[in-house]
mmCIF file of C-alpha atoms in Angstrom:
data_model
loop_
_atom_site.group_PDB
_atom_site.id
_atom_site.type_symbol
_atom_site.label_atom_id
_atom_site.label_comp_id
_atom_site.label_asym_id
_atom_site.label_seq_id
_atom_site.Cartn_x
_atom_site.Cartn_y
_atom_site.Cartn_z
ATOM 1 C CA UNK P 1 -9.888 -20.793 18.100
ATOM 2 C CA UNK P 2 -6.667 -18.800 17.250
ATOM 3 C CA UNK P 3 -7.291 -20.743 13.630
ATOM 4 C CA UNK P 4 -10.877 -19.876 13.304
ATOM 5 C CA UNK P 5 -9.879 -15.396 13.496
ATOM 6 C CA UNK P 6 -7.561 -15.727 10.465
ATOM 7 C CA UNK P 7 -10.499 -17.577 8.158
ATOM 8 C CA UNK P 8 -13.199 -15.452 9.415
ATOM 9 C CA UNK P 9 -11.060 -12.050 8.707
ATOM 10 C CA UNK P 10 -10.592 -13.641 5.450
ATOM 11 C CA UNK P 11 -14.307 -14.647 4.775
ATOM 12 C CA UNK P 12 -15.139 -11.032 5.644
ATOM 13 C CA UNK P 13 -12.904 -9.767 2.691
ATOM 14 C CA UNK P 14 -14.249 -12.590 0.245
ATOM 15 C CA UNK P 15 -17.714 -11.551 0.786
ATOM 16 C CA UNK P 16 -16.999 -8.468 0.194
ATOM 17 C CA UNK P 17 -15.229 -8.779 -2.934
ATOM 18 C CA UNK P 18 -17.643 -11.827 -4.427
ATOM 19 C CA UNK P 19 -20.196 -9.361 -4.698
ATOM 20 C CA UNK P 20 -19.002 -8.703 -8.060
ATOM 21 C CA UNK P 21 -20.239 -10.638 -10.721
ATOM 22 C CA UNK P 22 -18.265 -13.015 -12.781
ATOM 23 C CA UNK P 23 -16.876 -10.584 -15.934
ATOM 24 C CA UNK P 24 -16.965 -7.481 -15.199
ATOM 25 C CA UNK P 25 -14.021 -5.405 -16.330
ATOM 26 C CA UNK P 26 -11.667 -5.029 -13.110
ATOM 27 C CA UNK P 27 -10.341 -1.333 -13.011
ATOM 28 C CA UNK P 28 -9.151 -0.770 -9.051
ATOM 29 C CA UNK P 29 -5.946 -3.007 -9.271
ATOM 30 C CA UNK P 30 -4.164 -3.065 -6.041
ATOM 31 C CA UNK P 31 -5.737 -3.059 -1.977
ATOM 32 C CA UNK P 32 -8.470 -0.933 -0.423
ATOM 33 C CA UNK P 33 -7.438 -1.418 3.068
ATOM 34 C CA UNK P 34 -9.955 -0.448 6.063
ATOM 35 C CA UNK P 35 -10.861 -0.905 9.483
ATOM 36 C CA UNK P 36 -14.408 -2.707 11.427
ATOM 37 C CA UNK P 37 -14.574 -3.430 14.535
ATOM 38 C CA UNK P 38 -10.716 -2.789 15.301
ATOM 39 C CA UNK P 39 -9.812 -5.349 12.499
ATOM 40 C CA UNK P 40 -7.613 -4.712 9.498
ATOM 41 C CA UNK P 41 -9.814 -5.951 6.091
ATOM 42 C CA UNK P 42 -8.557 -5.629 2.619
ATOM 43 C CA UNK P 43 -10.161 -6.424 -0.809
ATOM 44 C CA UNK P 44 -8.711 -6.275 -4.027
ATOM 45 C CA UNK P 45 -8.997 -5.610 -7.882
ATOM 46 C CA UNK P 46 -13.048 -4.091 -7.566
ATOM 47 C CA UNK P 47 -14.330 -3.162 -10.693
ATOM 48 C CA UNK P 48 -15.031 0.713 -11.591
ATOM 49 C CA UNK P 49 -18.557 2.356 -10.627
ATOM 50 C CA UNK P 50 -20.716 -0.577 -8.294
ATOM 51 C CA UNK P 51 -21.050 0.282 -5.132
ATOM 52 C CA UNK P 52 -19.945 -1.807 -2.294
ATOM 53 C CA UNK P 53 -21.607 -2.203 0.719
ATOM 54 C CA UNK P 54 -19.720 -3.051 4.728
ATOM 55 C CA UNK P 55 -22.006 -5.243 6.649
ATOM 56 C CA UNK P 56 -21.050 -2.935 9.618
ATOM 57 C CA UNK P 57 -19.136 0.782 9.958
ATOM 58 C CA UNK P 58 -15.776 0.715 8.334
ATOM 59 C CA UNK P 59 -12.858 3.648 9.259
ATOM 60 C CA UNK P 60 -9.466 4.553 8.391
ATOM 61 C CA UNK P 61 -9.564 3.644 4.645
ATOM 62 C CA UNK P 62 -6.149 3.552 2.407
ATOM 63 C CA UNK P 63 -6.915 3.403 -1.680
ATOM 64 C CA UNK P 64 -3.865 1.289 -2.476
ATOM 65 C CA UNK P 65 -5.768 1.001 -6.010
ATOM 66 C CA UNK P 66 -4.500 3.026 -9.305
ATOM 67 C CA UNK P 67 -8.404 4.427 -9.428
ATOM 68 C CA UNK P 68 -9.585 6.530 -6.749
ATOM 69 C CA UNK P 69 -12.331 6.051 -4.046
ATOM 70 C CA UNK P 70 -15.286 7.971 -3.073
ATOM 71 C CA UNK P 71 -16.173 6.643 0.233
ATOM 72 C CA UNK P 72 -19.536 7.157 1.847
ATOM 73 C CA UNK P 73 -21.159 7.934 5.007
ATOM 74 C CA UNK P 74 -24.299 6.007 4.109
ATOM 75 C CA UNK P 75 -24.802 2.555 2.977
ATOM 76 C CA UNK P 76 -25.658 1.772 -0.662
ATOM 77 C CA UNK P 77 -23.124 4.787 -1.674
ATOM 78 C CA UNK P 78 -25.266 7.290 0.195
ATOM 79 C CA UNK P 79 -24.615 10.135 2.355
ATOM 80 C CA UNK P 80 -21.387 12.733 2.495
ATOM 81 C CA UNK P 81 -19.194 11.483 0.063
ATOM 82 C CA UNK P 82 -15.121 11.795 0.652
ATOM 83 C CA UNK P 83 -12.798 11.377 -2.127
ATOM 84 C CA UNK P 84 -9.678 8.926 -1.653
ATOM 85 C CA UNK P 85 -7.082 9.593 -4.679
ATOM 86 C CA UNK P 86 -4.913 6.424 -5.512
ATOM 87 C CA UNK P 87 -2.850 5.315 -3.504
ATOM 88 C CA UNK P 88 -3.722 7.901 -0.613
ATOM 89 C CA UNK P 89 -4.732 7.969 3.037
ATOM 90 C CA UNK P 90 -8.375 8.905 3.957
ATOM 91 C CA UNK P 91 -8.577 11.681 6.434
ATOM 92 C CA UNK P 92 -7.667 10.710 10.051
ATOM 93 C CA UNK P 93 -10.991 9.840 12.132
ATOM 94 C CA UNK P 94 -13.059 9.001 8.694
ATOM 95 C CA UNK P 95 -16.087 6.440 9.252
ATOM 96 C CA UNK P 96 -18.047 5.213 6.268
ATOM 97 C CA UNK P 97 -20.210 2.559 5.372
ATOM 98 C CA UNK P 98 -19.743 2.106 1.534
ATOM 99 C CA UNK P 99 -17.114 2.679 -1.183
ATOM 100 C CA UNK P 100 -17.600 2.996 -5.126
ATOM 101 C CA UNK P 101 -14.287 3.351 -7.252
ATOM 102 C CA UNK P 102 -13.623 5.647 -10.087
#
């Protein structure tokens, strides 16, 4: 079981980050690190403008990228919309449900 936790925290991130397609340009190098369901999760290298989707609520967000991050309160980038500069700390207590960078 203790086995099974790592693979499924890192299937979470792959998911997340195979959602974009095969060729597009890659302009967010570095982590976006967040929190679901009192997990860590981190994806890496997303490409500019597409909107990415958490299968659940996601909270304290870090843009470790060199692009900023406009997370938002809504899924499918809608709702308020909070700003994350690069390499900055989203404000304490922030919940969203989708990120888009640049």
């Amino acid at each position: 079981m203790r086995l099974i936790r790592p693979f499924a925290v890192a299937l979470v991130g792959l998911s997340f980050a195979l959602t974009v397609p095969v060729g597009t340009a890659v302009a967010a190098k570095g982590p976006f690190t967040f929190q679901s369901g009192g997990r860590p999760y981190f994806v890496e290298n997303l490409p500019d403008g597409k909107c990415f989707t958490m299968s659940q609520g996601a909270s304290s967000p870090h843009n470790g990228t060199g692009s900023a991050a406009t997370v938002f309160a809504g899924k499918q980038c809608k709702g308020k919309a909070t700003k994350i500069a690069a390499g900055k700390q989203g404000p304490k207590g922030l919940r969203f449900s989708s990120v888009r960078f640049g």
